[in-house]
Amino acid sequence: GKDRQWRVRLAVIECMPSLAKYLGEAEFTKELSHLFTLWLVDPVFSVRDAAAANFRRLLEVLGQAWCEANVLPQLQEVLAHKSYLFRISAMLCSSTLAEVAAAPFLEKHLVPMVVRMANDPVPNVRFNAAKTIQAMQKAPAASSMAKEALLQCLRQLVGDVDPDVKFFAQRAISDMSASA
């Protein structure tokens, strides 16, 4: 490929939580937070995937209030992107954030985000919404209210016209039933 610098971006992403600790919240946000959106719309999937995983670590280091103020607006922006690949990357972020988020954050921000993406016109986004729901319902903070909203969304996806969407929605429902 033409892009030989993607590994450098990957390495920089890996350093972000350490930089956040070292620089402190204010300086880190001022100097580096603008890079997050760039990484979520990177042409290389490995960079987008690493950025998604990195948000979880940043939430652990900088806290939910920081995440709410600095990460969510950027995620919302990417969720509206014309490229379905970038919308899927934003959904990957919601999945990784759900692993460490508190219940109010999960219910107020992450569940509505995934439910909205379950209505995306692109089947790949919808079946990734089902996969994200499957992961989210296992989150420690997933309350019965959040799980019910996610299950309701899956029931809708089971009736989708796309066979892949149906498959992943059914698999997520089966997984939720097995873990209940």
mmCIF file of C-alpha atoms in Angstrom, residues 10-70:
data_model
loop_
_atom_site.group_PDB
_atom_site.id
_atom_site.type_symbol
_atom_site.label_atom_id
_atom_site.label_comp_id
_atom_site.label_asym_id
_atom_site.label_seq_id
_atom_site.Cartn_x
_atom_site.Cartn_y
_atom_site.Cartn_z
ATOM 1 C CA LEU A 10 -0.702 2.890 15.752
ATOM 2 C CA ALA A 11 2.300 3.348 18.061
ATOM 3 C CA VAL A 12 1.217 6.899 18.959
ATOM 4 C CA ILE A 13 -2.293 5.665 19.812
ATOM 5 C CA GLU A 14 -0.820 3.052 22.154
ATOM 6 C CA CYS A 15 1.028 5.826 24.037
ATOM 7 C CA MET A 16 -2.043 8.003 24.604
ATOM 8 C CA PRO A 17 -3.054 6.739 28.081
ATOM 9 C CA SER A 18 0.526 7.186 29.324
ATOM 10 C CA LEU A 19 0.648 10.665 27.795
ATOM 11 C CA ALA A 20 -2.668 11.481 29.469
ATOM 12 C CA LYS A 21 -1.229 10.502 32.854
ATOM 13 C CA TYR A 22 1.991 12.426 32.242
ATOM 14 C CA LEU A 23 0.531 15.615 30.760
ATOM 15 C CA GLY A 24 -2.579 15.795 32.922
ATOM 16 C CA GLU A 25 -6.154 16.207 31.751
ATOM 17 C CA ALA A 26 -6.042 19.882 30.688
ATOM 18 C CA GLU A 27 -2.803 19.754 28.694
ATOM 19 C CA PHE A 28 -3.602 16.383 27.140
ATOM 20 C CA THR A 29 -7.022 17.604 26.023
ATOM 21 C CA LYS A 30 -5.659 20.879 24.648
ATOM 22 C CA GLU A 31 -2.777 19.324 22.726
ATOM 23 C CA LEU A 32 -3.954 15.893 21.634
ATOM 24 C CA SER A 33 -7.726 15.368 21.755
ATOM 25 C CA HIS A 34 -8.215 16.644 18.196
ATOM 26 C CA LEU A 35 -6.415 13.517 16.973
ATOM 27 C CA PHE A 36 -9.187 11.151 18.102
ATOM 28 C CA THR A 37 -11.560 11.988 15.265
ATOM 29 C CA LEU A 38 -8.729 11.694 12.768
ATOM 30 C CA TRP A 39 -7.954 8.194 14.007
ATOM 31 C CA LEU A 40 -11.589 7.101 13.869
ATOM 32 C CA VAL A 41 -11.721 8.067 10.194
ATOM 33 C CA ASP A 42 -8.267 6.721 9.340
ATOM 34 C CA PRO A 43 -8.136 4.774 6.065
ATOM 35 C CA VAL A 44 -6.395 1.859 7.843
ATOM 36 C CA PHE A 45 -8.723 -0.390 9.880
ATOM 37 C CA SER A 46 -5.995 -1.336 12.381
ATOM 38 C CA VAL A 47 -5.639 2.334 13.311
ATOM 39 C CA ARG A 48 -9.413 2.766 13.729
ATOM 40 C CA ASP A 49 -9.597 -0.439 15.775
ATOM 41 C CA ALA A 50 -6.711 0.635 18.042
ATOM 42 C CA ALA A 51 -8.346 4.042 18.524
ATOM 43 C CA ALA A 52 -11.570 2.332 19.624
ATOM 44 C CA ALA A 53 -9.717 0.141 22.121
ATOM 45 C CA ASN A 54 -7.763 3.158 23.332
ATOM 46 C CA PHE A 55 -10.894 5.083 24.334
ATOM 47 C CA ARG A 56 -11.524 2.504 27.020
ATOM 48 C CA ARG A 57 -8.051 3.075 28.490
ATOM 49 C CA LEU A 58 -8.488 6.854 28.313
ATOM 50 C CA LEU A 59 -11.812 6.599 30.140
ATOM 51 C CA GLU A 60 -10.032 4.642 32.879
ATOM 52 C CA VAL A 61 -7.256 7.261 33.121
ATOM 53 C CA LEU A 62 -9.210 10.507 32.663
ATOM 54 C CA GLY A 63 -12.686 9.536 33.877
ATOM 55 C CA GLN A 64 -16.236 9.595 32.577
ATOM 56 C CA ALA A 65 -16.743 13.344 32.793
ATOM 57 C CA TRP A 66 -13.737 13.849 30.528
ATOM 58 C CA CYS A 67 -15.018 11.175 28.173
ATOM 59 C CA GLU A 68 -18.463 12.764 28.092
ATOM 60 C CA ALA A 69 -17.012 16.180 27.257
ATOM 61 C CA ASN A 70 -14.294 15.145 24.811
#
